Structure formats: structure tokens, C-alpha cells
PDB file with one MODEL, atoms N, CA, C and O in Angstrom:
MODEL        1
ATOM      1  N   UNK A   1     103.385  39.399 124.196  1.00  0.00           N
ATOM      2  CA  UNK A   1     104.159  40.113 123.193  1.00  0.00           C
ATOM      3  C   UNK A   1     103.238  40.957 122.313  1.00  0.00           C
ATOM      4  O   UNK A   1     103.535  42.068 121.875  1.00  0.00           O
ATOM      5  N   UNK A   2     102.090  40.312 122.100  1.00  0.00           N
ATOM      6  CA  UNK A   2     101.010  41.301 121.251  1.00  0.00           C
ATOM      7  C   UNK A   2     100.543  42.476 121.669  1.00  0.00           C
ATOM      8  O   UNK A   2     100.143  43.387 120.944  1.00  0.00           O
ATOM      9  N   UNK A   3     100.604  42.459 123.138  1.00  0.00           N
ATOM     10  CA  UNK A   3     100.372  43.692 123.821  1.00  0.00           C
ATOM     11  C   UNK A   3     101.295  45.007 123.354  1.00  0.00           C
ATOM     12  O   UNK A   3     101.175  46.118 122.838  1.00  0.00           O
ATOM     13  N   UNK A   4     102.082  44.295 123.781  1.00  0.00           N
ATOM     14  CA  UNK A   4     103.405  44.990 123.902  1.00  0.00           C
ATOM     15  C   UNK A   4     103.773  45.922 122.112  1.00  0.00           C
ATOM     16  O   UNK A   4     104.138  47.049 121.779  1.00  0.00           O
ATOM     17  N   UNK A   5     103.434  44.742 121.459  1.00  0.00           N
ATOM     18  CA  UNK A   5     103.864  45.533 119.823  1.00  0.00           C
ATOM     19  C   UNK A   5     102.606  46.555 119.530  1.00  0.00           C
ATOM     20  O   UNK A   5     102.737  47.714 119.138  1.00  0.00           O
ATOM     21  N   UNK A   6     101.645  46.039 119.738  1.00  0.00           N
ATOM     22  CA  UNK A   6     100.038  47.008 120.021  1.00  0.00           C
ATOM     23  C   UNK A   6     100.175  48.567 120.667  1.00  0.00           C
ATOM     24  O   UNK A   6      99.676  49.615 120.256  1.00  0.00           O
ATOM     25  N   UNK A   7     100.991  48.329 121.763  1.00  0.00           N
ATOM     26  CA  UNK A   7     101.122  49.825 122.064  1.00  0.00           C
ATOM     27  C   UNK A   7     102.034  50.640 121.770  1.00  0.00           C
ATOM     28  O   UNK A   7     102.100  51.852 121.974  1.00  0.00           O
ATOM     29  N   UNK A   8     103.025  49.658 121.085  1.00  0.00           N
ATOM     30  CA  UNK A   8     104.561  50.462 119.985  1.00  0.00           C
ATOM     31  C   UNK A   8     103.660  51.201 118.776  1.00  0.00           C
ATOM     32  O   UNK A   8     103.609  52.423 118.640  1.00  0.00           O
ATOM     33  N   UNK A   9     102.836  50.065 117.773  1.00  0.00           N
ATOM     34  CA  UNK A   9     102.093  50.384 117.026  1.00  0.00           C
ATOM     35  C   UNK A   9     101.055  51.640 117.339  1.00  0.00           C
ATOM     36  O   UNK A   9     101.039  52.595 116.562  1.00  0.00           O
ATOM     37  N   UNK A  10     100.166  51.608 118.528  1.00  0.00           N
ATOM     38  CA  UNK A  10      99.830  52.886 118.240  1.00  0.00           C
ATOM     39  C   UNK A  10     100.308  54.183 118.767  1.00  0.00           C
ATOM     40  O   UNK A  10      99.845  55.213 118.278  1.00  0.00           O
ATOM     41  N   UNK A  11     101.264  54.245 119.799  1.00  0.00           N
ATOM     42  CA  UNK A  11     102.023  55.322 119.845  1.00  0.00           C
ATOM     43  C   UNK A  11     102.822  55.854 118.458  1.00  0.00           C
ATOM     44  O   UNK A  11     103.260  56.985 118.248  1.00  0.00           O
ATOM     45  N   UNK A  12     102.855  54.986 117.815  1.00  0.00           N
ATOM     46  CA  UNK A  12     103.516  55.188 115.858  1.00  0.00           C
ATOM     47  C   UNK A  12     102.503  56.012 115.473  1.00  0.00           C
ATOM     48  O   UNK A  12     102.681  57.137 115.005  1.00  0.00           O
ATOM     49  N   UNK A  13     101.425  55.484 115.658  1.00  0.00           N
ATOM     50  CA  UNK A  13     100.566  55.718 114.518  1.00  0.00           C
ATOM     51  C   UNK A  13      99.626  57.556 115.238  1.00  0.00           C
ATOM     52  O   UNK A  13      98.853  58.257 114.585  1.00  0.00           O
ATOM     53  N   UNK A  14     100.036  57.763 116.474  1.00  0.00           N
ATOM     54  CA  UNK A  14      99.720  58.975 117.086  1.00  0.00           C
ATOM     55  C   UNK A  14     100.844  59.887 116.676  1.00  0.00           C
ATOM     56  O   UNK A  14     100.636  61.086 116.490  1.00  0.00           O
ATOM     57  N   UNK A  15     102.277  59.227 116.503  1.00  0.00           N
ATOM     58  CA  UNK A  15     103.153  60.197 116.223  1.00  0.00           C
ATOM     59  C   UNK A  15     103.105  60.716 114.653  1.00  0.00           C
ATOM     60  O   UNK A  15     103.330  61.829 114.178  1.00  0.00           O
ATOM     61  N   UNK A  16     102.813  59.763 114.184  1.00  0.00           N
ATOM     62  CA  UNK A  16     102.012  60.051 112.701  1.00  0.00           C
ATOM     63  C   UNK A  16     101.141  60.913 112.803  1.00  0.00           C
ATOM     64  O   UNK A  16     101.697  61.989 113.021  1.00  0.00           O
ATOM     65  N   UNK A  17     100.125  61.011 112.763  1.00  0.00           N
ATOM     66  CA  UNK A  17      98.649  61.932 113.064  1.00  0.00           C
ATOM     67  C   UNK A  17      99.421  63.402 113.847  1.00  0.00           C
ATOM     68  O   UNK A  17      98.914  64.522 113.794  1.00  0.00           O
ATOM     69  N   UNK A  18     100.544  63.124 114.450  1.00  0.00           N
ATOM     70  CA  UNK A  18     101.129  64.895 114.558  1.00  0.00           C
ATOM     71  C   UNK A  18     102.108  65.329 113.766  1.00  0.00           C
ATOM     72  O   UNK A  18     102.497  66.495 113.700  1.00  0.00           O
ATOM     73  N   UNK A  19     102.601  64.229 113.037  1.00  0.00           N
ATOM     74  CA  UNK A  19     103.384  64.124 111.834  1.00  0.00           C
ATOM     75  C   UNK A  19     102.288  65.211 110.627  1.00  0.00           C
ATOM     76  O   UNK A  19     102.521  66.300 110.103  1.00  0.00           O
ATOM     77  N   UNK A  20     101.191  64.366 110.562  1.00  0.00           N
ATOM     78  CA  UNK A  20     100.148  65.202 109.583  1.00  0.00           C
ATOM     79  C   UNK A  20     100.055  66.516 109.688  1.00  0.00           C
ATOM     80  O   UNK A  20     100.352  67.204 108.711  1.00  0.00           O
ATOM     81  N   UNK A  21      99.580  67.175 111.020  1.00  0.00           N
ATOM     82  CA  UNK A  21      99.345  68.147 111.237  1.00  0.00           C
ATOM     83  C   UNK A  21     100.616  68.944 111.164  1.00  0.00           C
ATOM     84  O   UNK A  21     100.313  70.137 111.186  1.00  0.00           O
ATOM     85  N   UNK A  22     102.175  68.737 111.070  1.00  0.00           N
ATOM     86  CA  UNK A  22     103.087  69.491 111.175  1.00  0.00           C
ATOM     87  C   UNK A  22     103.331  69.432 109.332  1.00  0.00           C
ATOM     88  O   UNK A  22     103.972  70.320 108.771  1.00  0.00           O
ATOM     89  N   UNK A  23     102.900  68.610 108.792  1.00  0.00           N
ATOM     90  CA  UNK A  23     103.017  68.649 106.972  1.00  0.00           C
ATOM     91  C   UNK A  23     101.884  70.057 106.584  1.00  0.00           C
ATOM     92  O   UNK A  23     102.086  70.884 105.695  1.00  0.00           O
ATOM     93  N   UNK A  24     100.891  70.027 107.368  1.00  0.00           N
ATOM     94  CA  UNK A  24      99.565  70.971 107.283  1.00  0.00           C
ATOM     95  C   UNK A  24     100.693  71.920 107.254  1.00  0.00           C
ATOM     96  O   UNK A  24     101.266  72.302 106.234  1.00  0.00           O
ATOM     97  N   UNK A  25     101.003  72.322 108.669  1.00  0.00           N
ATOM     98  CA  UNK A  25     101.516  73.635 108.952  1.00  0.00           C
ATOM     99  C   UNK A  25     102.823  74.219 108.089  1.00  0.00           C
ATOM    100  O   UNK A  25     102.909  75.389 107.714  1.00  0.00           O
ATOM    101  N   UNK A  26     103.539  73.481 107.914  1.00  0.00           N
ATOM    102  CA  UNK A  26     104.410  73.641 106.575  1.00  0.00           C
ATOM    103  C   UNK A  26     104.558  73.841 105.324  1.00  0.00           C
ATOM    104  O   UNK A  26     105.473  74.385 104.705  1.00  0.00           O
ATOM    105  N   UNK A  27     103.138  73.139 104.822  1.00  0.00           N
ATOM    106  CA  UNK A  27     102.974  73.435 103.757  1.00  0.00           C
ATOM    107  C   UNK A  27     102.282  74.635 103.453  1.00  0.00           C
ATOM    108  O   UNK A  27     102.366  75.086 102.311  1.00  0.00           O
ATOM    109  N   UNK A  28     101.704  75.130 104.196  1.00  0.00           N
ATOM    110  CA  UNK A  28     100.959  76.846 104.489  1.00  0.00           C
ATOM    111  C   UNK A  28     102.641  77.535 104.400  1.00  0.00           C
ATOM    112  O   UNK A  28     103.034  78.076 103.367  1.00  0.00           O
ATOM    113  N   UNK A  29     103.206  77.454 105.204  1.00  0.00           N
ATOM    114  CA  UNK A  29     104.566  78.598 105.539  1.00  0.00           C
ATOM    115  C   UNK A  29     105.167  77.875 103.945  1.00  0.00           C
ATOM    116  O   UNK A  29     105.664  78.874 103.425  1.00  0.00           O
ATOM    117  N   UNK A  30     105.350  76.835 103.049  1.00  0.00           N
ATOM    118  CA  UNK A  30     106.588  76.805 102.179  1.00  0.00           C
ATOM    119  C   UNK A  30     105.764  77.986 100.894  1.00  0.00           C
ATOM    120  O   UNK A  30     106.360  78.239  99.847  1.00  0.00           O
ATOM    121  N   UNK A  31     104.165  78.683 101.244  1.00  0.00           N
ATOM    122  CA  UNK A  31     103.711  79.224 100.305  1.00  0.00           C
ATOM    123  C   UNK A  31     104.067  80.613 100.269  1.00  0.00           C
ATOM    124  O   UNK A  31     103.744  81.437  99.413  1.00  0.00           O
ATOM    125  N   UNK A  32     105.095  80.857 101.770  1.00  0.00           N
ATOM    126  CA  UNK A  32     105.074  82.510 102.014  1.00  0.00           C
ATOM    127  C   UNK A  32     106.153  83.024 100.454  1.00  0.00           C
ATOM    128  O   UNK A  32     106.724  82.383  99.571  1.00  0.00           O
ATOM    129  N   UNK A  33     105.974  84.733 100.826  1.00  0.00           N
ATOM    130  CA  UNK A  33     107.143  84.989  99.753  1.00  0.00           C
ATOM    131  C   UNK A  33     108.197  85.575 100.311  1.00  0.00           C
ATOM    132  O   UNK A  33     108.446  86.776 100.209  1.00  0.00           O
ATOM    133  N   UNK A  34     108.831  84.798 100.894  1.00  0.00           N
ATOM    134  CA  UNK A  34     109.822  85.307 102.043  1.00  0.00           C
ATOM    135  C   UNK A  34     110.751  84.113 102.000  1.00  0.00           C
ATOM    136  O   UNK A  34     110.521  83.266 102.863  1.00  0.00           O
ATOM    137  N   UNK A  35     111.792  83.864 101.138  1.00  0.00           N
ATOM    138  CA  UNK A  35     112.454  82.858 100.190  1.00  0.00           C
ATOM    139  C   UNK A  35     113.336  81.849 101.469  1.00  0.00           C
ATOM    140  O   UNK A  35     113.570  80.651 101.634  1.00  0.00           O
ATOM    141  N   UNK A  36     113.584  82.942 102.087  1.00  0.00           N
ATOM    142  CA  UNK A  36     114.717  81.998 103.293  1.00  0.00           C
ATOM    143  C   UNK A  36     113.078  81.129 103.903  1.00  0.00           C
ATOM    144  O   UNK A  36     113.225  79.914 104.029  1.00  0.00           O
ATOM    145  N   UNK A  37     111.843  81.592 104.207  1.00  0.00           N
ATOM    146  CA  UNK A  37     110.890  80.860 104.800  1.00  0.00           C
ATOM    147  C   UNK A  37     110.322  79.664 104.308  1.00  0.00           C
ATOM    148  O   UNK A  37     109.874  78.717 104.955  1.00  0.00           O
ATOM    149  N   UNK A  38     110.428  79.895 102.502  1.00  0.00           N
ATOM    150  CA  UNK A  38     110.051  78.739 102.067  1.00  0.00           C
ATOM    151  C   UNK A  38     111.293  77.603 101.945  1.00  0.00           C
ATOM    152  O   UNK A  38     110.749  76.502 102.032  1.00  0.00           O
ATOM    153  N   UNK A  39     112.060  77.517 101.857  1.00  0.00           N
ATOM    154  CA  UNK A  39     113.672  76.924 101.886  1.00  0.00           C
ATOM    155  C   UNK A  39     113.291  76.369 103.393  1.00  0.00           C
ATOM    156  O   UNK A  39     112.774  75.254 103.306  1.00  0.00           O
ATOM    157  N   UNK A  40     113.389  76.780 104.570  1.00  0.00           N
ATOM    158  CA  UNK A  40     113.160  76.375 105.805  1.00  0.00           C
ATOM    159  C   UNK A  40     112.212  75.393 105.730  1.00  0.00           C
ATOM    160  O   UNK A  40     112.441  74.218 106.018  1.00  0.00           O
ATOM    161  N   UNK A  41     111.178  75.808 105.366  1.00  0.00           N
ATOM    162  CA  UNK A  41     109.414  74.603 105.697  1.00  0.00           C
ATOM    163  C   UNK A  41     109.735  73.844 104.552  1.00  0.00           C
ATOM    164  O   UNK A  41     109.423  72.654 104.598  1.00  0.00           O
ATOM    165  N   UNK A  42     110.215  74.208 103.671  1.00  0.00           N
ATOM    166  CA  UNK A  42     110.455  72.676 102.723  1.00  0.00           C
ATOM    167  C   UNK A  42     111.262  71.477 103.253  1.00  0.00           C
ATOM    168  O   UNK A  42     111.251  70.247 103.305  1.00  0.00           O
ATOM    169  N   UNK A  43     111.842  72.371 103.551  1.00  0.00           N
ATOM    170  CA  UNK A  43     113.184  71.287 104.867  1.00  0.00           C
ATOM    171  C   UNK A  43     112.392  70.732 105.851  1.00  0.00           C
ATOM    172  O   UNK A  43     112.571  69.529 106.042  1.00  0.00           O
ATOM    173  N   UNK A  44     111.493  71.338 106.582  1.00  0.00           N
ATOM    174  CA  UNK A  44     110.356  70.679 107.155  1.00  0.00           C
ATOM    175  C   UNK A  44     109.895  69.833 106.998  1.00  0.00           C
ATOM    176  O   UNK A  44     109.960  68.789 107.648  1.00  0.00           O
ATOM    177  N   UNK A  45     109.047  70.192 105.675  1.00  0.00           N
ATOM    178  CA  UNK A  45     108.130  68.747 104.593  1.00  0.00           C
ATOM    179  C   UNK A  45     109.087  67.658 104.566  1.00  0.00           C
ATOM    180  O   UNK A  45     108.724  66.646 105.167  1.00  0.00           O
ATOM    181  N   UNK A  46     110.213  67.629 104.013  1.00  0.00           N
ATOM    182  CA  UNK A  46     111.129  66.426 103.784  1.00  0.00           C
ATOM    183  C   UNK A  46     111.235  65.809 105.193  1.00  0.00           C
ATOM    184  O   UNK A  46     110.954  64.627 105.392  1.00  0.00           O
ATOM    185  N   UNK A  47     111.646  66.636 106.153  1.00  0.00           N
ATOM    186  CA  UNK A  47     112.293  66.007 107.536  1.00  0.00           C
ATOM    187  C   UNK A  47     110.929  64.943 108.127  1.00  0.00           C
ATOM    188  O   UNK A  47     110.939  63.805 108.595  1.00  0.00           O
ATOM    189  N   UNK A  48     109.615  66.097 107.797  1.00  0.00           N
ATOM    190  CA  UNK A  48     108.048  65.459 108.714  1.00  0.00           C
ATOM    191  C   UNK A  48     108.005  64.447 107.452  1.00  0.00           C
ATOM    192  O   UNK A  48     107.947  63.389 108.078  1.00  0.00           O
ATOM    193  N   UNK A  49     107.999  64.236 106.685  1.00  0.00           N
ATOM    194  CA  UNK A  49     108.018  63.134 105.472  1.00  0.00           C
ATOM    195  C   UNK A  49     108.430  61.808 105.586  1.00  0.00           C
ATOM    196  O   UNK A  49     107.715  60.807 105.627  1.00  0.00           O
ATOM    197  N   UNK A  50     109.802  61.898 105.640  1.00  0.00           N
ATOM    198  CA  UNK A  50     110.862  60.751 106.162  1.00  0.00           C
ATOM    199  C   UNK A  50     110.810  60.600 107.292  1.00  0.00           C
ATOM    200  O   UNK A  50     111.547  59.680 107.647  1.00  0.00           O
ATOM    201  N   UNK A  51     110.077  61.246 108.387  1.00  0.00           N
ATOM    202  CA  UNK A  51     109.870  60.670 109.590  1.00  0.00           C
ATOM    203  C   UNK A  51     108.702  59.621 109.643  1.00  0.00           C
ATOM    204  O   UNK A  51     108.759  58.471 110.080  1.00  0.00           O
ATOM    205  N   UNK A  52     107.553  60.331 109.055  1.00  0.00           N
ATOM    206  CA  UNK A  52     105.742  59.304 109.069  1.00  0.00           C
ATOM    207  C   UNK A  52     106.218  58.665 108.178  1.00  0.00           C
ATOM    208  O   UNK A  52     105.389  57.757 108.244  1.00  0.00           O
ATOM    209  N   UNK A  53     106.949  58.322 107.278  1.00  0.00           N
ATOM    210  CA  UNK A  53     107.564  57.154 106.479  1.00  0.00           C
ATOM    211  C   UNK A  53     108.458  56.403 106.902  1.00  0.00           C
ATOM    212  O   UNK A  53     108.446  55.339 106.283  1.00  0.00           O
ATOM    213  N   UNK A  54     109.351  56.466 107.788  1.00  0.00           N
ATOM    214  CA  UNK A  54     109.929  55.358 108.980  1.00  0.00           C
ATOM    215  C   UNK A  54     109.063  55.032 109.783  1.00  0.00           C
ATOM    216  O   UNK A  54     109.181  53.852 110.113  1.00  0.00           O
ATOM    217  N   UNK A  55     107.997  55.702 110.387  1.00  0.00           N
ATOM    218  CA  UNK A  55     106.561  54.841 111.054  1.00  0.00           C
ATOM    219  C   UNK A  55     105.827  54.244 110.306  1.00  0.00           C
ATOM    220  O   UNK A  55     105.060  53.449 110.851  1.00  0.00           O
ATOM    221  N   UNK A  56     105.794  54.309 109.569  1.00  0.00           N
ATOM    222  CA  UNK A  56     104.896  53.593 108.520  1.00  0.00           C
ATOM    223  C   UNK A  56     105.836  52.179 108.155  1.00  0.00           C
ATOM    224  O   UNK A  56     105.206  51.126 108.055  1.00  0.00           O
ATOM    225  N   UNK A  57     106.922  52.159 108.011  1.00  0.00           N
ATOM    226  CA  UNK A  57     107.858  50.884 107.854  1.00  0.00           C
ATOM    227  C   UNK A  57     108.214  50.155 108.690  1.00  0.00           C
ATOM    228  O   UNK A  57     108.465  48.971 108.468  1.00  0.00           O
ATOM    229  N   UNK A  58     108.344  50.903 110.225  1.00  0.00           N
ATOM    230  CA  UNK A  58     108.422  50.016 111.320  1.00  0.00           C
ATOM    231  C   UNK A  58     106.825  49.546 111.781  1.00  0.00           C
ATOM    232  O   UNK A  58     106.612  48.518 112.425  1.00  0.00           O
ATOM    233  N   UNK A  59     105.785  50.461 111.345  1.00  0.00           N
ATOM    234  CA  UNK A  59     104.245  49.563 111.895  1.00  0.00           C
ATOM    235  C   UNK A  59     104.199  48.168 111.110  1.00  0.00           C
ATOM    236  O   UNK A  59     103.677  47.111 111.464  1.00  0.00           O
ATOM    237  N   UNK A  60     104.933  48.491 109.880  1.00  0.00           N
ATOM    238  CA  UNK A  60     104.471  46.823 109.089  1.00  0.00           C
ATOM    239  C   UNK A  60     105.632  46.007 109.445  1.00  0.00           C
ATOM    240  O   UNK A  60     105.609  44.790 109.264  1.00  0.00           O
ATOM    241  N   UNK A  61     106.651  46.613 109.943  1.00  0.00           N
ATOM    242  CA  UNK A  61     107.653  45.346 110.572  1.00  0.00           C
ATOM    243  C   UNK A  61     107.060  44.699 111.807  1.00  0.00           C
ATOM    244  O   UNK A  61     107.009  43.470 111.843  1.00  0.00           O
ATOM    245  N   UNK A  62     106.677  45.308 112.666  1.00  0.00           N
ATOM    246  CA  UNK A  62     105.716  45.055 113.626  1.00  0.00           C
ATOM    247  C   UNK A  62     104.274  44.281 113.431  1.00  0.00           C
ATOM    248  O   UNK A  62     103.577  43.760 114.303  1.00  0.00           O
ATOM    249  N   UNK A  63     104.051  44.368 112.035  1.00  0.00           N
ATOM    250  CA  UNK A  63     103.123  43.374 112.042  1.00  0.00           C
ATOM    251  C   UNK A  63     103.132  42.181 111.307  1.00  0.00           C
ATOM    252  O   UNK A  63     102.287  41.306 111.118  1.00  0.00           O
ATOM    253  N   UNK A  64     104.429  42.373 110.891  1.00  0.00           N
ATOM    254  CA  UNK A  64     104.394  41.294 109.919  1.00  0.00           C
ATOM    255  C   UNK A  64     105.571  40.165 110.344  1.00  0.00           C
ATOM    256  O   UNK A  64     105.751  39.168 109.645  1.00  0.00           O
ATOM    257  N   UNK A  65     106.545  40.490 111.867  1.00  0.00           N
ATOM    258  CA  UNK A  65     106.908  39.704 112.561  1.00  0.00           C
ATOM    259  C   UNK A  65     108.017  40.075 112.533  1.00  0.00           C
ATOM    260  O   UNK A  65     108.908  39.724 113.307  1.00  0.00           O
ATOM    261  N   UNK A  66     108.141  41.137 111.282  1.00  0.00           N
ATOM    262  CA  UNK A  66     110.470  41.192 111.406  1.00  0.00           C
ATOM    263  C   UNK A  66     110.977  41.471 112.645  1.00  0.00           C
ATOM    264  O   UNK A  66     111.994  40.900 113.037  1.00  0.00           O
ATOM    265  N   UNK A  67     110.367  42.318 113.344  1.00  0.00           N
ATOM    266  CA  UNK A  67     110.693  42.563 114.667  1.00  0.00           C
ATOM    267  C   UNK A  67     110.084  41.892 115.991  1.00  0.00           C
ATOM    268  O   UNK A  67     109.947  42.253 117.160  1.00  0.00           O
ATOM    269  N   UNK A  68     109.855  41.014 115.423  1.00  0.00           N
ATOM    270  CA  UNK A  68     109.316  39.837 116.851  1.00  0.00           C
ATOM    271  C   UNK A  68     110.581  39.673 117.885  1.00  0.00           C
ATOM    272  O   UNK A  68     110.450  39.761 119.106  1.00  0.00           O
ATOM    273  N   UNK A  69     111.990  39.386 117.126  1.00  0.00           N
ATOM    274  CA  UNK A  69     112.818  39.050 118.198  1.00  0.00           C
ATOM    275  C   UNK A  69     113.442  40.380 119.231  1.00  0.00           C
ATOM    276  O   UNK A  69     114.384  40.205 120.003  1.00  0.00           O
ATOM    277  N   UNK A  70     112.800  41.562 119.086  1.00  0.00           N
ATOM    278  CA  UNK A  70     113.485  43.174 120.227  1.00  0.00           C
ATOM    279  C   UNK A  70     112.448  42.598 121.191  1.00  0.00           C
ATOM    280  O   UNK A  70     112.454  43.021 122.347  1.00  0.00           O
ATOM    281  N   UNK A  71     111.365  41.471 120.740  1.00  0.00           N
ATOM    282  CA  UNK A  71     110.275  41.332 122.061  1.00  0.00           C
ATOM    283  C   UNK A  71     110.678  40.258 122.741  1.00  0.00           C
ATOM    284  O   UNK A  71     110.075  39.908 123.756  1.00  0.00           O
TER     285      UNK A  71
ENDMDL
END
């Protein structure tokens, strides 16, 4: 079973790390002055936000056992 949550965990934690790089790229475009562009990539930031923040809540459910019984 440790295996198994080990490679949930770091496929999380890779989808995170492209999570980062798509906050990078967004936060460059929410600086344009092109109003519909910044409205769009802010919507971005929130969406890439609340996503690496549901990985981040399921890596510690995963380690801290809440989800022992999906294994």
C-alpha cells in the first residue's frame, strides 16, 4: 500500500511543480494592459491556486492515513 500512495503522492507533487510554472506564466499576462487579458489570467491564478491547494490537501491525507481505506 505504501508503494502505491508514494506514487499518488508524487505524481501530486509533479502536478504541482506545473501548477507553479502555470502561476509564473499568469502572473506575467494578469500585468498586461489589455483589461479582458488581465480578468482572464486572474481567473487563471485562482483556478492554478485551488488546484496546487487540493494537492497539497490530498498529499497530507495520504500521509497521514485519511485515505488508507481507497487502498
Amino acid at each position: 500500500m505504501e508503494d502505491k500512495k508514494q506514487i499518488i503522492i508524487d505524481f501530486l507533487q509533479k502536478c504541482n511543480g506545473y501548477s507553479e510554472q502555470m502561476l509564473v506564466r499568469y502572473e506575467e499576462e494578469a500585468g498586461a494592459d489589455d483589461a479582458a487579458a488581465v480578468l482572464k489570467a486572474k481567473q487563471k491564478i485562482h483556478d492554478w491556486t485551488s488546484y496546487r491547494e487540493f494537492n497539497i490537501h490530498a498529499i497530507g491525507e495520504l500521509n497521514d492515513g485519511t485515505l488508507d481505506a481507497w487502498f
